[in-house]
Amino acid sequence: MNEKQQSLLLESADRFPPPKGVKLSYGTAGFRADASLLESTVFRVGILAALRSLKTGSVIGMMITASHNQVSDNGVKVADPSGGMLTQDWEPFADAIANAPDPHSLLQLIIEFAKKEDIGFEGRQPAEVLLGRDTRPSGETLLDAAKQGITSIVGAIGTDMGVVTTPQLHWMVRARNRGMEASESSYFHQLSSSFRCLMDLKPEGIRKNGDDNALVVDGADGVGGEKLEHFKKMLNGLCIEVRNRGDGMLNEGVGADYVQKEKVAPCGFGPADAGLRCASLDGDADRLVYFSVILNENKKIELVDGDKILSLFALFIKEQLSLLNEGESKKDNDSYQAHLGVVQTAYANGASTDYLKEMGLEVVLTPTGVKYLHEKAAEFDIGIYFEANGHGTILFSEAFLCWLEFTHKTLLSTSEGSAKQKAASRLLAVSQLINQAVGDALSGLLLVEVILQYMGWSICRWNELYHDLPSRQLKVKVGDRTAVVTANAETVAVRPVGIQEAINAEIVKYSRGRCFIRPSGTEDVVRVYAEATTQDAADALASSVAGLVDQYLGSDTA
């Protein structure tokens, strides 16, 4: 690193001193905190994003958002060249530079890391970072800090994509690195054209109810509501009413996180909406849940969460693969037996996992966190993952898509209009509709809607796929959460010694009992999750295991 580059970094960093007594950590959602504490951090993440661009020779993304957090918060996260999340290998560097106490310490960290990663500052393609932000008032100030961080690397360019949903920014990064146009209009065009294709491929003679095409969406008073209000004009065959599209307080009594956790209707919804199909986005539109309002029950709803969305997608994909492979032998040279897999965490309701396995699907569990789910889903030809909170997507392998495109072309010339050809068309359209970079409430919503129409199902019929087991989640304060060590996708506690055997002894007391503990990633608490056939039983199981955690660790644990 030459003297000019060092001087530029020192001069820039001097304008963004870190807040005293604040330590931040880069997690699945990047850095999040009260917006007033984040200027220094966002500036430094701008440096990281530019370095990542130099390292990979690709465009990198940087999204300023705090998703479903309150409006006074904000955050920042980095999108890798694939459009996915920042590689886990760089997370310790993110933590280190965010917490460096002064410009000289920061510069030393950057010099050492650049040497370790063999990042050259001269003679390479200039770094480029696409910047996005949600609707928070603090977004513009933090955007300026991000730009100054990026341009403190000589030659680096920060391109402002404006106010966008988080999934849009991730999609744009992926598109740019694939040589495609990266703009909001190209995003909307791809989603709307693939949606129309799927709508045109619906089976004939499907019975329709009067409100089949009507959908009411809670926009969480965030960016998703604004975008959907514009986007809905491009969607023929679907009548969308958007509420909470920015006239209230972001994420306050509204949004997917609120609806999923509280299991009540968001603001602006009430008894008059009973019988309607309703959906809720979160503040940056990367989560989606559905619900229906229960008549004569104050704000009570029937929740259709991420587990049910996953099940609907899996059912549809499995059917299309069956149609495509009908009559084919595994020995046929042109046959491709796609490896379809479903990925969940231990927090997925046990009834959903049982249902998926009964369908004959391969179900894999990972530790909690989207980065683990996404990584595992990428190992399949078609990998579907969702968390109960409504964040998830479908991934298609390049090998499968190449085969599918060739097969589709062949079927068009030999048996156009056949069930096989239509199945191939549907799968191709799904791969274009769904956002393969990250969970996307807008693309997920369109896929849900087209599948419901394909099946001829109401939201009530969809919700009847299976009935969730009652569950309970508790938090137990402990002195040191690292005393709990888990294995098998966090379903088994291997430390402290003996605690798992004690948990097992409690589980067997309850019909269809299931319970696990895991340490929080951010605070000294241990989380307890329990299920059983009744709510009282789930509550009792959770309470008894929380007692075990307190007994084995307690708040005085060293």
Coordinates of C-alpha atoms in Angstrom, one line a residue:
M1 CA 0.0 0.0 0.0
N2 CA 1.6 3.3 -1.1
E3 CA 1.8 6.5 1.0
K4 CA -1.0 8.2 -1.0
Q5 CA -3.4 5.4 -0.1
Q6 CA -2.3 5.4 3.5
S7 CA -2.8 9.1 3.8
L8 CA -6.2 9.0 2.2
L9 CA -7.4 6.3 4.7
L10 CA -6.0 8.2 7.7
E11 CA -7.5 11.5 6.6
S12 CA -10.9 9.9 5.9
A13 CA -11.0 7.9 9.1
D14 CA -10.3 10.9 11.2
R15 CA -13.7 12.4 10.2
F16 CA -15.5 9.3 11.5
P17 CA -14.3 8.6 15.1
P18 CA -16.0 5.5 16.7
P19 CA -18.5 6.1 19.5
K20 CA -17.0 5.6 23.0
G21 CA -17.8 2.4 24.9
V22 CA -19.7 0.8 22.0
K23 CA -18.6 -2.6 20.6
L24 CA -20.4 -3.9 17.5
S25 CA -20.5 -7.4 16.0
Y26 CA -21.2 -8.4 12.4
G27 CA -23.9 -11.1 12.5
T28 CA -26.3 -12.7 9.9
A29 CA -27.9 -9.3 9.6
G30 CA -24.7 -7.3 9.5
F31 CA -24.2 -4.5 12.0
R32 CA -27.3 -3.1 13.7
A33 CA -27.6 -0.4 16.4
D34 CA -29.2 2.9 17.1
A35 CA -28.6 5.0 14.0
S36 CA -26.8 7.7 16.0
L37 CA -24.0 5.2 16.7
L38 CA -23.4 3.9 13.2
E39 CA -21.6 6.6 11.1
S40 CA -18.1 5.3 11.9
T41 CA -19.2 1.7 11.4
V42 CA -20.8 2.3 8.0
F43 CA -17.8 4.3 6.9
R44 CA -15.5 1.4 7.8
V45 CA -17.8 -1.2 6.1
G46 CA -17.5 1.0 3.0
I47 CA -13.8 0.4 3.1
L48 CA -14.4 -3.4 3.6
A49 CA -16.8 -3.5 0.6
A50 CA -14.3 -1.8 -1.6
L51 CA -11.6 -4.2 -0.5
R52 CA -13.9 -7.1 -1.2
S53 CA -14.5 -5.8 -4.7
L54 CA -10.7 -5.6 -5.3
K55 CA -10.2 -9.1 -3.9
T56 CA -13.0 -10.7 -6.0
G57 CA -12.7 -8.5 -9.1
S58 CA -16.5 -8.2 -8.9
V59 CA -19.2 -5.7 -8.0
I60 CA -20.1 -5.8 -4.3
G61 CA -23.3 -4.6 -2.6
M62 CA -23.8 -2.6 0.6
M63 CA -27.3 -2.3 2.0
I64 CA -28.2 0.3 4.8
T65 CA -31.2 -1.1 6.6
A66 CA -32.3 -2.5 10.0
S67 CA -35.0 -4.6 8.4
H68 CA -37.8 -5.3 11.1
N69 CA -36.1 -3.2 13.8
Q70 CA -37.7 0.1 15.1
V71 CA -37.3 3.2 13.0
S72 CA -34.6 4.7 15.2
D73 CA -32.3 1.8 14.5
N74 CA -30.3 1.3 11.4
G75 CA -27.7 -1.1 10.1
V76 CA -25.4 -2.2 7.3
K77 CA -24.6 -5.4 5.5
V78 CA -22.5 -6.5 2.6
A79 CA -23.6 -8.5 -0.5
D80 CA -21.0 -10.8 -2.1
P81 CA -20.6 -11.2 -5.9
S82 CA -23.3 -13.9 -6.0
G83 CA -25.8 -11.5 -4.4
G84 CA -25.6 -13.6 -1.2
M85 CA -24.3 -12.6 2.1
L86 CA -20.7 -11.6 2.9
T87 CA -18.5 -14.7 3.2
Q88 CA -18.1 -15.8 6.8
D89 CA -14.3 -15.7 6.4
W90 CA -14.4 -11.9 6.3
E91 CA -16.7 -11.4 9.3
P92 CA -13.9 -11.3 11.9
F93 CA -12.2 -8.6 9.8
A94 CA -15.5 -6.7 9.8
D95 CA -15.7 -6.9 13.6
A96 CA -12.1 -5.8 13.9
I97 CA -12.2 -2.7 11.8
A98 CA -15.6 -1.6 13.2
N99 CA -14.1 -1.6 16.7
A100 CA -10.6 -0.2 15.9
P101 CA -10.2 2.7 18.4
D102 CA -8.4 5.2 16.2
P103 CA -7.4 5.8 12.5
H104 CA -3.9 4.4 13.0
S105 CA -5.2 1.2 14.5
L106 CA -7.7 1.0 11.6
L107 CA -4.9 1.5 9.0
Q108 CA -2.7 -1.2 10.5
L109 CA -5.6 -3.7 10.5
I110 CA -6.3 -2.9 6.8
I111 CA -2.6 -3.3 5.8
E112 CA -2.3 -6.6 7.6
F113 CA -5.5 -7.9 6.2
A114 CA -4.7 -6.8 2.6
K115 CA -1.4 -8.6 2.9
K116 CA -3.0 -11.8 4.2
E117 CA -5.7 -11.8 1.5
D118 CA -3.2 -10.7 -1.2
I119 CA -5.3 -7.6 -2.1
G120 CA -3.4 -5.3 -4.5
F121 CA -4.2 -1.6 -4.6
E122 CA -2.7 -0.9 -8.0
G123 CA -3.0 -2.4 -11.4
R124 CA -6.4 -4.0 -10.7
Q125 CA -9.9 -3.2 -12.0
P126 CA -11.2 -0.4 -9.8
A127 CA -13.5 -1.4 -6.9
E128 CA -17.2 -0.8 -7.4
V129 CA -19.9 -1.0 -4.8
L130 CA -23.7 -0.7 -5.3
L131 CA -25.4 1.1 -2.4
G132 CA -29.0 0.8 -1.3
R133 CA -31.0 2.0 1.7
D134 CA -34.5 1.6 3.1
T135 CA -36.9 4.4 4.0
R136 CA -35.4 5.3 7.4
P137 CA -34.7 9.0 8.0
S138 CA -31.1 8.2 9.0
G139 CA -30.4 6.5 5.6
E140 CA -29.1 9.5 3.8
T141 CA -26.5 10.4 6.5
L142 CA -25.3 6.8 6.6
L143 CA -25.2 6.6 2.8
D144 CA -22.8 9.6 2.8
A145 CA -20.6 7.8 5.3
A146 CA -20.6 4.7 3.2
K147 CA -19.6 6.6 0.1
Q148 CA -16.7 8.3 2.0
G149 CA -15.5 4.8 3.2
I150 CA -15.6 3.4 -0.4
T151 CA -13.8 6.4 -2.0
S152 CA -11.1 6.2 0.7
I153 CA -9.8 3.3 -1.4
V154 CA -8.1 5.0 -4.4
G155 CA -10.2 4.6 -7.6
A156 CA -13.2 2.9 -5.9
I157 CA -16.7 3.9 -7.0
G158 CA -19.8 3.9 -4.9
T159 CA -23.0 3.7 -7.1
D160 CA -26.1 4.9 -5.3
M161 CA -29.1 2.7 -6.3
G162 CA -31.5 4.8 -4.2
V163 CA -34.2 3.6 -1.9
V164 CA -34.7 -0.1 -2.6
T165 CA -35.7 -3.2 -0.8
T166 CA -32.9 -5.3 0.5
P167 CA -33.6 -8.2 -1.9
Q168 CA -33.6 -5.7 -4.9
L169 CA -30.1 -4.6 -3.9
H170 CA -28.9 -8.2 -3.7
W171 CA -30.6 -9.1 -7.0
M172 CA -28.8 -6.1 -8.7
V173 CA -25.4 -7.2 -7.4
R174 CA -26.0 -10.7 -8.8
A175 CA -27.3 -9.3 -12.1
R176 CA -24.3 -7.0 -12.6
N177 CA -21.9 -9.8 -12.0
R178 CA -23.7 -12.0 -14.5
G179 CA -23.4 -9.3 -17.2
M180 CA -27.1 -8.3 -16.9
E181 CA -28.7 -5.0 -16.5
A182 CA -28.9 -4.1 -12.8
S183 CA -31.8 -1.7 -12.2
E184 CA -35.1 -1.5 -10.5
S185 CA -36.9 -1.6 -13.8
S186 CA -35.1 -4.7 -15.0
Y187 CA -35.9 -6.4 -11.6
F188 CA -39.6 -5.6 -12.0
H189 CA -39.6 -6.7 -15.6
Q190 CA -38.0 -10.1 -14.8
L191 CA -40.5 -10.7 -12.0
S192 CA -43.6 -9.6 -13.9
S193 CA -42.7 -11.5 -17.1
S194 CA -42.0 -14.8 -15.3
F195 CA -45.2 -14.3 -13.2
R196 CA -47.2 -13.8 -16.4
C197 CA -45.6 -17.0 -17.9
L198 CA -46.7 -19.0 -14.8
M199 CA -50.2 -17.6 -14.9
D200 CA -50.5 -18.5 -18.5
L201 CA -49.5 -22.1 -17.7
K202 CA -52.2 -22.7 -15.1
P203 CA -54.3 -25.8 -15.8
E204 CA -57.6 -25.3 -17.4
G205 CA -60.8 -25.9 -15.5
I206 CA -59.5 -24.9 -12.1
R207 CA -62.5 -23.8 -10.0
K208 CA -62.3 -20.1 -8.9
N209 CA -63.9 -18.3 -6.0
G210 CA -64.9 -14.7 -6.3
D211 CA -62.0 -13.4 -4.2
D212 CA -59.3 -15.7 -5.7
N213 CA -57.5 -12.8 -7.3
A214 CA -57.8 -10.4 -4.4
L215 CA -54.9 -10.0 -2.0
V216 CA -54.5 -7.4 0.8
V217 CA -50.9 -6.7 1.8
D218 CA -49.4 -5.0 4.9
G219 CA -46.4 -3.1 3.7
A220 CA -45.0 -2.5 7.2
D221 CA -44.9 1.2 6.5
G222 CA -41.6 0.5 4.8
V223 CA -39.9 0.3 1.4
G224 CA -41.7 -2.9 0.4
G225 CA -45.2 -1.2 0.5
E226 CA -43.9 1.7 -1.6
K227 CA -42.4 -0.7 -4.2
L228 CA -45.5 -3.0 -4.4
E229 CA -47.8 0.0 -4.9
H230 CA -45.9 0.8 -8.0
F231 CA -45.2 -2.8 -9.1
K232 CA -48.8 -4.0 -8.8
K233 CA -49.8 -2.1 -12.0
M234 CA -47.6 -4.6 -13.9
L235 CA -49.4 -7.7 -12.6
N236 CA -52.4 -8.8 -14.6
G237 CA -54.6 -11.4 -13.0
L238 CA -53.9 -10.3 -9.5
C239 CA -55.8 -7.5 -7.6
I240 CA -53.6 -6.2 -4.8
E241 CA -54.5 -3.6 -2.1
V242 CA -51.5 -2.3 -0.2
R243 CA -52.0 -0.9 3.3
N244 CA -49.4 0.5 5.7
R245 CA -47.3 1.8 2.8
G246 CA -45.6 4.6 4.6
D247 CA -48.4 6.6 6.3
G248 CA -47.6 5.2 9.7
M249 CA -44.4 4.4 11.8
L250 CA -42.1 1.8 10.2
N251 CA -42.5 -1.6 11.9
E252 CA -44.7 -0.3 14.7
G253 CA -47.6 -2.6 15.1
V254 CA -47.2 -3.7 11.5
G255 CA -45.0 -6.0 9.4
A256 CA -44.2 -9.7 9.1
D257 CA -42.1 -9.9 12.3
Y258 CA -44.9 -8.4 14.4
V259 CA -47.6 -10.6 12.8
Q260 CA -45.5 -13.8 13.1
K261 CA -44.4 -13.3 16.6
E262 CA -47.6 -11.8 18.1
K263 CA -50.0 -13.8 16.0
V264 CA -52.4 -10.8 15.7
A265 CA -53.5 -8.6 12.7
P266 CA -51.3 -5.6 11.9
C267 CA -52.7 -2.0 12.2
G268 CA -55.2 -1.2 9.5
F269 CA -56.7 -4.8 9.5
G270 CA -59.8 -5.8 11.4
P271 CA -63.1 -7.8 11.4
A272 CA -64.1 -6.4 8.0
D273 CA -61.2 -8.3 6.4
A274 CA -62.4 -11.7 7.6
G275 CA -62.3 -14.2 4.8
L276 CA -59.7 -12.2 2.7
R277 CA -56.3 -13.5 1.9
C278 CA -53.8 -11.2 3.6
A279 CA -50.0 -11.0 3.6
S280 CA -47.4 -9.0 5.5
L281 CA -44.0 -7.9 4.5
D282 CA -41.3 -6.7 6.9
G283 CA -39.5 -3.3 6.9
D284 CA -37.0 -4.1 4.1
A285 CA -39.2 -6.7 2.3
D286 CA -37.1 -9.8 2.7
R287 CA -39.7 -11.6 4.9
L288 CA -43.2 -12.7 4.0
V289 CA -46.0 -14.3 6.0
Y290 CA -49.7 -14.8 5.2
F291 CA -52.7 -14.6 7.5
S292 CA -56.5 -14.5 7.6
V293 CA -58.4 -12.4 10.1
I294 CA -60.8 -14.4 12.3
L295 CA -64.3 -13.1 12.4
N296 CA -65.5 -11.8 15.8
E297 CA -62.2 -12.4 17.4
N298 CA -60.4 -9.1 18.4
K299 CA -57.3 -8.9 16.0
K300 CA -56.9 -12.7 16.2
I301 CA -55.6 -14.4 13.0
E302 CA -54.9 -17.7 11.4
L303 CA -51.1 -17.4 10.7
V304 CA -49.6 -19.0 7.6
D305 CA -45.9 -18.7 8.3
G306 CA -42.6 -19.5 6.5
D307 CA -43.0 -23.2 7.2
K308 CA -46.3 -23.3 5.3
I309 CA -44.8 -21.2 2.4
L310 CA -41.9 -23.7 2.2
S311 CA -44.4 -26.6 2.1
L312 CA -46.4 -25.0 -0.7
F313 CA -43.3 -24.4 -2.8
A314 CA -42.0 -27.9 -2.2
L315 CA -45.4 -29.4 -3.2
F316 CA -45.4 -27.5 -6.4
I317 CA -41.8 -28.1 -7.4
K318 CA -42.1 -31.8 -6.6
E319 CA -45.2 -32.1 -8.8
Q320 CA -43.5 -30.3 -11.8
L321 CA -40.5 -32.7 -11.4
S322 CA -42.8 -35.7 -11.4
L323 CA -44.5 -34.5 -14.6
L324 CA -41.1 -33.8 -16.2
N325 CA -39.8 -37.3 -15.4
E326 CA -43.0 -39.2 -16.1
G327 CA -42.2 -42.3 -18.1
E328 CA -38.4 -41.7 -17.8
S329 CA -36.1 -44.4 -16.6
K330 CA -33.1 -43.6 -14.5
K331 CA -31.0 -45.4 -17.1
D332 CA -32.1 -43.0 -19.9
N333 CA -29.2 -41.0 -21.2
D334 CA -31.3 -37.8 -21.4
S335 CA -32.9 -38.3 -18.0
Y336 CA -31.8 -36.0 -15.1
Q337 CA -33.0 -37.1 -11.7
A338 CA -32.9 -33.7 -10.0
H339 CA -31.9 -33.8 -6.3
L340 CA -34.6 -31.8 -4.5
G341 CA -34.0 -30.9 -0.9
V342 CA -35.7 -28.9 1.8
V343 CA -33.6 -27.1 4.5
Q344 CA -34.9 -26.0 7.9
T345 CA -33.7 -25.1 11.3
A346 CA -34.7 -26.8 14.6
Y347 CA -37.1 -23.9 15.1
A348 CA -39.3 -25.2 12.2
N349 CA -42.5 -26.6 13.6
G350 CA -42.3 -30.3 14.0
A351 CA -45.6 -30.8 12.2
S352 CA -44.1 -29.1 9.1
T353 CA -41.0 -31.4 9.1
D354 CA -43.3 -34.4 9.5
Y355 CA -45.5 -33.3 6.6
L356 CA -42.5 -32.7 4.3
K357 CA -41.0 -36.1 5.1
E358 CA -44.4 -37.8 4.5
M359 CA -44.3 -36.2 1.0
G360 CA -41.1 -38.2 0.4
L361 CA -38.9 -35.1 0.5
E362 CA -35.3 -35.0 1.9
V363 CA -35.3 -32.6 4.9
V364 CA -32.0 -31.3 6.3
L365 CA -31.5 -29.3 9.4
T366 CA -28.9 -26.6 9.8
P367 CA -27.9 -24.2 12.7
T368 CA -30.1 -21.1 13.1
G369 CA -29.1 -18.4 10.6
V370 CA -29.9 -17.7 7.0
K371 CA -26.3 -18.1 6.0
Y372 CA -26.3 -21.7 7.1
L373 CA -29.6 -22.4 5.3
H374 CA -28.6 -20.8 2.1
E375 CA -25.2 -22.6 2.0
K376 CA -26.9 -26.0 2.5
A377 CA -29.6 -25.4 0.0
A378 CA -27.0 -24.6 -2.6
E379 CA -25.8 -28.3 -2.4
F380 CA -29.0 -29.5 -4.1
D381 CA -30.1 -29.3 -7.7
I382 CA -33.1 -27.6 -6.3
G383 CA -32.8 -26.4 -2.7
I384 CA -35.7 -24.8 -0.8
Y385 CA -35.2 -23.1 2.5
F386 CA -37.4 -21.0 4.8
E387 CA -37.5 -20.0 8.4
A388 CA -40.8 -19.7 10.2
N389 CA -40.3 -16.0 10.3
G390 CA -40.9 -15.8 6.5
H391 CA -37.3 -15.5 5.2
G392 CA -36.4 -18.0 2.5
T393 CA -36.1 -18.8 -1.2
I394 CA -35.4 -21.5 -3.8
L395 CA -32.0 -22.2 -5.3
F396 CA -31.4 -23.9 -8.6
S397 CA -28.0 -25.3 -9.5
E398 CA -26.4 -24.2 -12.8
A399 CA -26.1 -27.8 -13.9
F400 CA -29.8 -28.4 -13.5
L401 CA -30.8 -25.2 -15.2
C402 CA -28.5 -26.0 -18.2
W403 CA -30.2 -29.4 -18.5
L404 CA -33.7 -27.9 -18.0
E405 CA -33.1 -25.3 -20.7
F406 CA -31.9 -27.9 -23.2
T407 CA -34.8 -30.2 -22.3
H408 CA -37.3 -27.4 -22.7
K409 CA -36.0 -26.5 -26.1
T410 CA -36.2 -30.1 -27.2
L411 CA -39.8 -30.5 -25.9
L412 CA -40.9 -27.3 -27.7
S413 CA -39.8 -28.8 -31.0
T414 CA -41.0 -32.4 -30.4
S415 CA -44.1 -32.2 -28.1
E416 CA -45.2 -28.6 -27.6
G417 CA -48.2 -28.3 -25.3
S418 CA -47.5 -31.6 -23.6
A419 CA -47.6 -32.0 -19.8
K420 CA -43.8 -32.4 -19.8
Q421 CA -43.2 -29.3 -21.9
K422 CA -45.4 -27.2 -19.6
A423 CA -43.7 -28.6 -16.5
A424 CA -40.3 -27.6 -17.9
S425 CA -41.7 -24.1 -18.7
R426 CA -43.0 -23.7 -15.2
L427 CA -39.7 -24.7 -13.6
L428 CA -37.8 -22.3 -15.8
A429 CA -40.3 -19.5 -15.0
V430 CA -39.9 -20.2 -11.2
S431 CA -36.1 -20.0 -11.5
Q432 CA -36.6 -16.5 -13.0
L433 CA -39.4 -15.4 -10.6
I434 CA -37.8 -16.4 -7.3
N435 CA -34.8 -14.3 -6.1
Q436 CA -32.0 -16.8 -5.9
A437 CA -29.7 -14.3 -4.1
V438 CA -31.7 -13.9 -0.9
G439 CA -35.2 -14.2 0.6
D440 CA -37.5 -11.7 -1.2
A441 CA -41.0 -11.0 0.0
L442 CA -42.1 -9.5 -3.4
S443 CA -41.0 -12.5 -5.5
G444 CA -42.1 -14.9 -2.9
L445 CA -45.5 -13.3 -2.7
L446 CA -46.0 -13.7 -6.5
L447 CA -44.9 -17.3 -6.4
V448 CA -47.4 -18.1 -3.6
E449 CA -50.2 -16.4 -5.5
V450 CA -49.6 -18.2 -8.8
I451 CA -49.3 -21.6 -7.0
L452 CA -52.6 -21.0 -5.1
Q453 CA -54.3 -20.3 -8.4
Y454 CA -52.6 -23.3 -10.0
M455 CA -54.0 -25.5 -7.2
G456 CA -57.3 -23.7 -7.0
W457 CA -56.8 -23.3 -3.3
S458 CA -58.0 -20.7 -0.8
I459 CA -55.8 -19.6 2.0
C460 CA -57.9 -21.8 4.3
R461 CA -57.2 -24.9 2.1
W462 CA -53.5 -24.0 2.1
N463 CA -53.5 -23.7 5.9
E464 CA -55.0 -27.1 6.2
L465 CA -51.9 -28.9 4.8
Y466 CA -51.0 -29.7 8.4
H467 CA -51.7 -28.3 11.9
D468 CA -48.8 -26.8 13.8
L469 CA -47.9 -28.3 17.1
P470 CA -48.2 -25.9 20.0
S471 CA -44.9 -24.4 21.0
R472 CA -43.2 -22.2 23.5
Q473 CA -40.0 -20.2 23.4
L474 CA -38.2 -18.9 26.6
K475 CA -35.0 -17.1 27.4
V476 CA -32.9 -17.9 30.5
K477 CA -30.3 -15.4 31.7
V478 CA -26.9 -17.0 32.4
G479 CA -23.5 -15.8 33.4
D480 CA -21.7 -17.2 30.3
R481 CA -23.7 -18.4 27.3
T482 CA -20.6 -20.0 25.9
A483 CA -20.9 -22.7 28.5
V484 CA -23.6 -24.2 26.3
V485 CA -22.2 -26.1 23.3
T486 CA -24.5 -27.8 20.8
A487 CA -24.3 -30.3 18.0
N488 CA -26.6 -31.8 15.3
A489 CA -27.8 -28.4 14.0
E490 CA -28.3 -27.2 17.6
T491 CA -30.7 -30.0 18.6
V492 CA -28.3 -31.6 21.1
A493 CA -26.5 -30.0 24.0
V494 CA -23.1 -31.6 24.5
R495 CA -22.1 -29.1 27.2
P496 CA -22.7 -28.8 30.2
V497 CA -22.2 -32.5 30.6
G498 CA -25.4 -34.3 31.6
I499 CA -27.8 -31.5 30.6
Q500 CA -29.0 -33.3 27.5
E501 CA -29.8 -36.5 29.4
A502 CA -31.8 -34.4 31.8
I503 CA -33.7 -32.6 28.9
N504 CA -34.4 -36.0 27.3
A505 CA -36.0 -37.2 30.6
E506 CA -38.4 -34.2 30.5
I507 CA -39.2 -34.7 26.8
V508 CA -40.5 -38.3 27.2
K509 CA -43.1 -37.1 29.7
Y510 CA -45.1 -35.4 26.9
S511 CA -46.9 -36.7 23.8
R512 CA -44.9 -35.6 20.7
G513 CA -42.6 -33.7 23.0
R514 CA -39.6 -32.0 21.5
C515 CA -37.2 -29.5 23.1
F516 CA -33.8 -28.0 22.6
I517 CA -31.6 -25.3 24.0
R518 CA -29.1 -23.0 22.3
P519 CA -27.0 -20.0 23.3
S520 CA -27.9 -16.6 22.0
G521 CA -25.5 -15.1 19.5
T522 CA -25.7 -11.6 21.0
E523 CA -26.5 -11.7 24.7
D524 CA -25.9 -13.9 27.8
V525 CA -29.1 -15.9 27.6
V526 CA -29.9 -19.4 26.6
R527 CA -32.9 -19.9 24.4
V528 CA -35.3 -22.8 25.1
Y529 CA -37.7 -24.1 22.4
A530 CA -40.4 -26.7 23.2
E531 CA -43.3 -28.4 21.4
A532 CA -46.0 -30.8 22.4
T533 CA -49.5 -31.8 21.5
T534 CA -51.2 -29.1 23.7
Q535 CA -50.2 -25.6 24.6
D536 CA -50.2 -26.4 28.3
A537 CA -47.8 -29.3 27.7
A538 CA -45.5 -27.2 25.5
D539 CA -45.5 -24.5 28.2
A540 CA -44.8 -27.0 31.0
L541 CA -41.9 -28.7 29.0
A542 CA -40.3 -25.3 28.2
S543 CA -40.6 -24.3 31.8
S544 CA -39.0 -27.5 33.2
V545 CA -36.1 -27.3 30.7
A546 CA -35.6 -23.6 31.6
G547 CA -35.3 -24.8 35.2
L548 CA -32.6 -27.3 34.1
V549 CA -30.7 -24.5 32.3
D550 CA -30.8 -22.4 35.5
Q551 CA -29.8 -25.5 37.6
Y552 CA -26.8 -26.4 35.4
L553 CA -25.6 -22.8 34.6
G554 CA -27.5 -20.3 36.6
S555 CA -26.9 -16.6 36.4
D556 CA -23.7 -16.9 38.5
T557 CA -21.9 -19.1 36.0
A558 CA -18.3 -17.9 35.5

